[in-house]
C-alpha positions in Angstrom: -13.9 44.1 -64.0 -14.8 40.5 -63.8 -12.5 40.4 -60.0 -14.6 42.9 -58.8 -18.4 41.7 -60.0 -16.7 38.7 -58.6 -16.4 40.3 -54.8 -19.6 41.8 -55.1 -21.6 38.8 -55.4 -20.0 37.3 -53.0 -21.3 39.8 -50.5 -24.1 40.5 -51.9 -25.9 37.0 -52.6 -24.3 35.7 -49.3 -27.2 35.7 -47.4 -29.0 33.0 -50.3 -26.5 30.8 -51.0 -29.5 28.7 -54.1 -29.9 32.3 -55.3 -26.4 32.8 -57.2 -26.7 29.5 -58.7 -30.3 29.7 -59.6 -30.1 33.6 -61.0 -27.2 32.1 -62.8 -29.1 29.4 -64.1 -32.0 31.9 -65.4 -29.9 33.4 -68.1 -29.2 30.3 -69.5 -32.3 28.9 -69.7 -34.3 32.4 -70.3 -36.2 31.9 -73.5 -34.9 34.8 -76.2 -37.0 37.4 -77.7 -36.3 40.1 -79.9 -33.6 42.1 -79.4 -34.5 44.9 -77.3 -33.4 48.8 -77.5 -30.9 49.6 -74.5 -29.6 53.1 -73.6 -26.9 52.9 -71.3 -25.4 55.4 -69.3 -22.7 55.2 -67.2 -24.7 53.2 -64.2 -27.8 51.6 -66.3 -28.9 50.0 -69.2 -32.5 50.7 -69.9 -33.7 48.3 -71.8 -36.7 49.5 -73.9 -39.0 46.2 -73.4 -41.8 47.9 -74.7 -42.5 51.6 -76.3 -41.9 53.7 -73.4 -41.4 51.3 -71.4 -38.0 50.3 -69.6 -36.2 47.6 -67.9 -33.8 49.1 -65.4 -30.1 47.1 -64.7 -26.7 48.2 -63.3 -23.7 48.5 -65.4 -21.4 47.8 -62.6 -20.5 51.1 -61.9 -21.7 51.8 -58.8 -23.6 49.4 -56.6 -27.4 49.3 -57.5 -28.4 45.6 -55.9 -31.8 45.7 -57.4 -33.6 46.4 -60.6 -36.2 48.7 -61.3 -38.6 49.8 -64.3 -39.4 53.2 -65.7 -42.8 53.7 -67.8 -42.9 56.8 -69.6 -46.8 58.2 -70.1 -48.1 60.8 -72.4 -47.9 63.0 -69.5 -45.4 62.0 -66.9 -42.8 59.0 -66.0 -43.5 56.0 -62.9 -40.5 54.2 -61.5 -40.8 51.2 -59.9 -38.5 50.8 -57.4 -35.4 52.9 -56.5 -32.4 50.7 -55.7 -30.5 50.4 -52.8 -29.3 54.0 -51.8 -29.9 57.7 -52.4 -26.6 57.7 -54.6 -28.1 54.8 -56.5 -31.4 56.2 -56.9 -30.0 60.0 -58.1 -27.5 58.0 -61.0 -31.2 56.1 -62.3 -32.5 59.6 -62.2 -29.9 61.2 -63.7 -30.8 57.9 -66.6 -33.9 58.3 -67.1 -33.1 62.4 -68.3 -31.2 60.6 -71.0 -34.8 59.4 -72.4 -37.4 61.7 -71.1 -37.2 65.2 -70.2 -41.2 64.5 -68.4 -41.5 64.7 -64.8 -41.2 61.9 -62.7 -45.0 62.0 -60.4 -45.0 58.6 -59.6 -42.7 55.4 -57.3 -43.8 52.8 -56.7 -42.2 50.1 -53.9 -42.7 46.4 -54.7 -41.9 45.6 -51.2 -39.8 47.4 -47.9 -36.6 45.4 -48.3 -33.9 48.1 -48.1 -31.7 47.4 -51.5 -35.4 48.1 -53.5 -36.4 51.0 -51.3 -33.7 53.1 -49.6 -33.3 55.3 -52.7 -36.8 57.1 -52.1 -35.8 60.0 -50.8 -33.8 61.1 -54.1 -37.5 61.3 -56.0 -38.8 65.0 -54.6 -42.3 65.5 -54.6 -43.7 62.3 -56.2 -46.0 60.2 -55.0 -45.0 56.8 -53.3 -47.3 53.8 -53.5 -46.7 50.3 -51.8 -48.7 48.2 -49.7 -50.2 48.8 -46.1 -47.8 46.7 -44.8 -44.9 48.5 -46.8 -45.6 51.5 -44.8 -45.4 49.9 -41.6 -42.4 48.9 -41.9 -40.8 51.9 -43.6 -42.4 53.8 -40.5 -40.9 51.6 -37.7 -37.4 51.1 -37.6 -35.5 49.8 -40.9 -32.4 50.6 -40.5 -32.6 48.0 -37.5 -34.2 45.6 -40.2 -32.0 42.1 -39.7 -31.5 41.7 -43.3 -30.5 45.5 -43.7 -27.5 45.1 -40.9 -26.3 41.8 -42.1 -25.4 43.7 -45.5 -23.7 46.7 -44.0 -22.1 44.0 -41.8 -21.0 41.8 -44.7 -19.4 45.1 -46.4 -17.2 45.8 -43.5 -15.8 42.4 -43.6 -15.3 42.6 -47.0 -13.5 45.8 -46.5 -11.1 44.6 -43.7 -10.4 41.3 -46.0 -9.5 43.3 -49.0 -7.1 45.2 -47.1 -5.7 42.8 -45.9 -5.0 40.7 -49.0 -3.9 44.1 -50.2 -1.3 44.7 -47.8 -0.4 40.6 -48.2 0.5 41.3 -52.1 3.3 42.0 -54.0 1.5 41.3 -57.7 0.8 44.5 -58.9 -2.3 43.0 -61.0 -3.6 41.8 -58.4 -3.0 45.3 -56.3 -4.9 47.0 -58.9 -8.0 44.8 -58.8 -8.0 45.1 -55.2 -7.7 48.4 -55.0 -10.4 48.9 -57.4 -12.8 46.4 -55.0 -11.8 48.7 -51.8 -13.0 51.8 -53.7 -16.1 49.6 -54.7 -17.1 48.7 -51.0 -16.0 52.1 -49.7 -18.7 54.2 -51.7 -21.1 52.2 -51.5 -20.5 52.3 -47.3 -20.5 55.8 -47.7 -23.7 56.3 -50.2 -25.2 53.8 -47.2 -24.6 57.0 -44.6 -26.9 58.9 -46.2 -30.1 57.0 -46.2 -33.3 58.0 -44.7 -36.0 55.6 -45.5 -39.3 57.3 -46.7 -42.5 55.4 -46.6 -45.3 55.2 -49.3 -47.7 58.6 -49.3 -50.3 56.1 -50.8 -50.8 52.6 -49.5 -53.1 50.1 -50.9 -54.1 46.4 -49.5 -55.3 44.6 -53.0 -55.1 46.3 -55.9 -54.4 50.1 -57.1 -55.2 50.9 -61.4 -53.5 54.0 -62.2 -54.6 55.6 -65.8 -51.8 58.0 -66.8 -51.1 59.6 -70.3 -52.5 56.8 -71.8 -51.8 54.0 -70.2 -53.1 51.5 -67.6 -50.6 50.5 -64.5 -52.5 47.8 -62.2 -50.9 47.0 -59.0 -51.6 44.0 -57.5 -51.3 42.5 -53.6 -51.5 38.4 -54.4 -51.1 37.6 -51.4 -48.0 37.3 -48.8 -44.8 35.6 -50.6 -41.6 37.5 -50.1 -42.4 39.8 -47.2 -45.9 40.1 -46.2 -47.0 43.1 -48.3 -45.3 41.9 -52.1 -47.1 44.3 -55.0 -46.8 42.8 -58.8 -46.6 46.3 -60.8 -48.9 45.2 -64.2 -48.9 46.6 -67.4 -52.4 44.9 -69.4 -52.1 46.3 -73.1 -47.8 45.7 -72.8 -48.4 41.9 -71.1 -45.4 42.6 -69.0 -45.2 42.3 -65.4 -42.5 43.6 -62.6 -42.7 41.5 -59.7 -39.9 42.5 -57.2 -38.4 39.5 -55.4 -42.3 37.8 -55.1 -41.0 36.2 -58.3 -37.5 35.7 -59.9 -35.9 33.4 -62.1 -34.7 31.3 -59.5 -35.3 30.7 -55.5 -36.1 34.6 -53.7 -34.5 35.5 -50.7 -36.4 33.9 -48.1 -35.4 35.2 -44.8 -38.6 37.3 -44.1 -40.9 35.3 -46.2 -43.8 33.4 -45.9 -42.7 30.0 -47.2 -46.1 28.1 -46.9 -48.5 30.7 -48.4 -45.9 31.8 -51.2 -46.8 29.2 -54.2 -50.6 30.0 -53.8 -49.7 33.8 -54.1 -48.2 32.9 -57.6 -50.9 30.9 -58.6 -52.7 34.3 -57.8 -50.1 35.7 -60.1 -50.8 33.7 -62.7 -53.9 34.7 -63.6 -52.7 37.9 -65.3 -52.2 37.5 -69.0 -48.3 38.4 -69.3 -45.5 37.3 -71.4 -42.7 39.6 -69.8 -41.3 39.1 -66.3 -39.2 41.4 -65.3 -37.7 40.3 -61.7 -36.4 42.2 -58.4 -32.8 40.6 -59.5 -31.8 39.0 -62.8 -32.6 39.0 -65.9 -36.1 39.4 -67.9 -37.7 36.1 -68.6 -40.5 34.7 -70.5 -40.8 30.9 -69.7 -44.0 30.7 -67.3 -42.9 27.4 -66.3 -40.5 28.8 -64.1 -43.3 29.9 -61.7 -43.6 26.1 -61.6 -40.7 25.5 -60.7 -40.0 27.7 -58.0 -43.7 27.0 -56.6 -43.3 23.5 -56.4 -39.5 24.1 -54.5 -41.1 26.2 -52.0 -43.8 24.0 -51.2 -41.5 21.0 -50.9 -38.5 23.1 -48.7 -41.8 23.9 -46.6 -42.7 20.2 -46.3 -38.9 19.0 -45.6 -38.4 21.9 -43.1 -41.5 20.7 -41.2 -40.2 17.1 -41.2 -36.9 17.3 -40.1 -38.2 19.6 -37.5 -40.8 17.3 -35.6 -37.9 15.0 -36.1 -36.1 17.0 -33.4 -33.3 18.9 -35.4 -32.4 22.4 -35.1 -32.8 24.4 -37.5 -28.7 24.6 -38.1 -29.2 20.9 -38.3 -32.2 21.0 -41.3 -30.2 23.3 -43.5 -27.4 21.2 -43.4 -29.9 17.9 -44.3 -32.9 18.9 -46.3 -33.1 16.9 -49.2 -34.2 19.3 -52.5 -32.3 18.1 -54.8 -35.3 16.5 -57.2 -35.2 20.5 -58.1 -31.7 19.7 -59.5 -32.9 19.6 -63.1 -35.0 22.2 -63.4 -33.6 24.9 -60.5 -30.3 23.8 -60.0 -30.0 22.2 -56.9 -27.2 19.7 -57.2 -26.8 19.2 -53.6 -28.5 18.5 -50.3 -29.1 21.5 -47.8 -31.0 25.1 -47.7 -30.3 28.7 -46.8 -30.1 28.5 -43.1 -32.0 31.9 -42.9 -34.9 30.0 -44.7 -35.2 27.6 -42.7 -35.1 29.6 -39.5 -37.4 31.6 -40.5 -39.4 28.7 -41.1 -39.0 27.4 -37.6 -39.9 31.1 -36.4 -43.5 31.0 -37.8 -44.3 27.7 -37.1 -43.1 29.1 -33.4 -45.2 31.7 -33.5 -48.1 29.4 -34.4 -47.4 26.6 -32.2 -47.3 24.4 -35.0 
């Protein structure tokens, strides 16, 4: 339903207002490979990007937020990541039993954020790895997380709007895509009810090899980019790595990032010998480049940031004014500004560091 995809990115991708554009911009400029095998169920497409090995999207059935890989051993299954809620996490699951009848031992969290880890407590009696710092915060409070409550509150506005426009209409077209968009919002509010966050029973600070059924899954800590404990989920004999929202096609999410230290934890990335990326959000990509690209816009958002801020303006002001458009060409950004959340988060460490 093209209305309702419509809606739900405009909730979702609020909070990033270059990521829409930039994500959009990926599949057009993703170099093509052979075509894959997908299986898709009523909520995923798996994507076989290598033997046993699968890349993990929504359909649009239900709301997932994230994506998520599944690598089938000679012995067992590990899935990276586990979407956004318990409902979410139960329909990949319920996915994954369409290709493997072999146990599921193993998740692993590329980072805390809530729409790649609140569907942990679906996976009984596996094993959870993530970073140190992954644990910390899935041990303190995250459903007080800022970027956690901003969603839920971005859903309930959503809600009360599409009522309203509801109860505005007489098309009955229109009636039925809005409809449709209420029932959206409302079960994922709902499947949102039932989460309660489980931290990593293994945690690991730089790098964690695991050898299962015959294969070799490295994860890596490259340093802080996205959130301060980011884990790149590698996969040596396949050359294909999962990166979480440390890399996508376009500009990450920034709001709890680390700006500054972020390109020199890709160039730590980069020295892994891939040729598959498969990305937090978006599709898969293959043009290396693009970690070029999105390096050299953080390091130059960092620089303007820190300009227009011992110029005096607040950090409302630098959004509106920072000048990133030589990115236009190869990121997509046509026009002057930032995500405000960026940016204040920006100005919050160099606070903290009395820069």
């Amino acid at each position: 339903n093209p209305d309702l995809n419509g809606a739900i990115r405009k909730i979702t991708m609020r909070r990033s207002a270059p990521f829409l554009s930039l994500i959009t911009l990926t599949i057009s400029l993703s170099l093509t490979a052979a075509p894959a095998r997908v299986h898709t169920t009523k909520t995923h497409k798996l994507e076989e990007v290598a033997e046993g090995v699968y890349f993990a999207t929504g359909t649009g059935a239900m709301f997932l937020m994230s994506n998520a890989m599944v690598v089938v051993t000679d012995e067992d299954v590990v899935v990276v990541d586990s979407h956004i809620t318990p409902a979410a996490s139960r329909a990949l699951i319920e996915s994954i039993r369409t290709i493997t009848e072999k146990p599921i031992t193993t998740l692993i969290n590329t980072h805390f954020h809530y729409d790649h880890a609140h569907g942990a407590q679906s996976f009984r009696d596996v094993q959870i790895i993530g970073h140190e710092y992954t644990r910390e915060k899935l041990i303190a409070a995250p459903l007080e997380e800022h970027s956690f409550l901003n969603l839920q509150a971005a859903f309930e506005r959503g809600l009360v709007d599409l009522k309203r426009r509801l109860d505005e209409t007489t098309d009955e077209t229109e009636r039925g895509s809005l409809e449709a968009q209420i029932a959206f919002n409302q079960a994922h509010i709902k499947a949102t009810e039932e989460v309660q966050p489980v931290a990593p029973d293994v945690t690991m600070s730089d790098r964690l090899t695991l050898f299962r059924g015959g294969r070799e899954i490295q994860v890596h800590f490259f340093g802080r980019a996205h959130t301060a404990g980011d884990v790149a989920i590698y996969l040596p004999k396949e050359r294909i790595v999962f990166t979480g929202d440390m890399l996508l096609g376009g500009i990450s999410w920034l709001g709890d990032g680390y700006v500054s230290e972020w390109s020199a934890t890709l160039e730590n990335l980069k020295s892994l010998d891939f040729e598959r990326i498969l990305p937090g959000h978006g599709p898969i990509f293959y043009d290396r480049a693009r970690i070029d690209y999105v390096q050299a816009y953080y390091e130059d958002l960092n620089k303007e940031v820190v300009r227009l801020r011992k110029a005096g303006l607040t950090a409302e002001e630098t959004a509106a004014q920072a000048d990133l458009t030589r990115h236009s060409d190869t990121l997509g950004v046509k026009d002057r500004g930032a995500s405000l959340d960026a940016v204040k988060r920006i100005y919050q460490l160099l606070d903290q560091n009395n820069d």
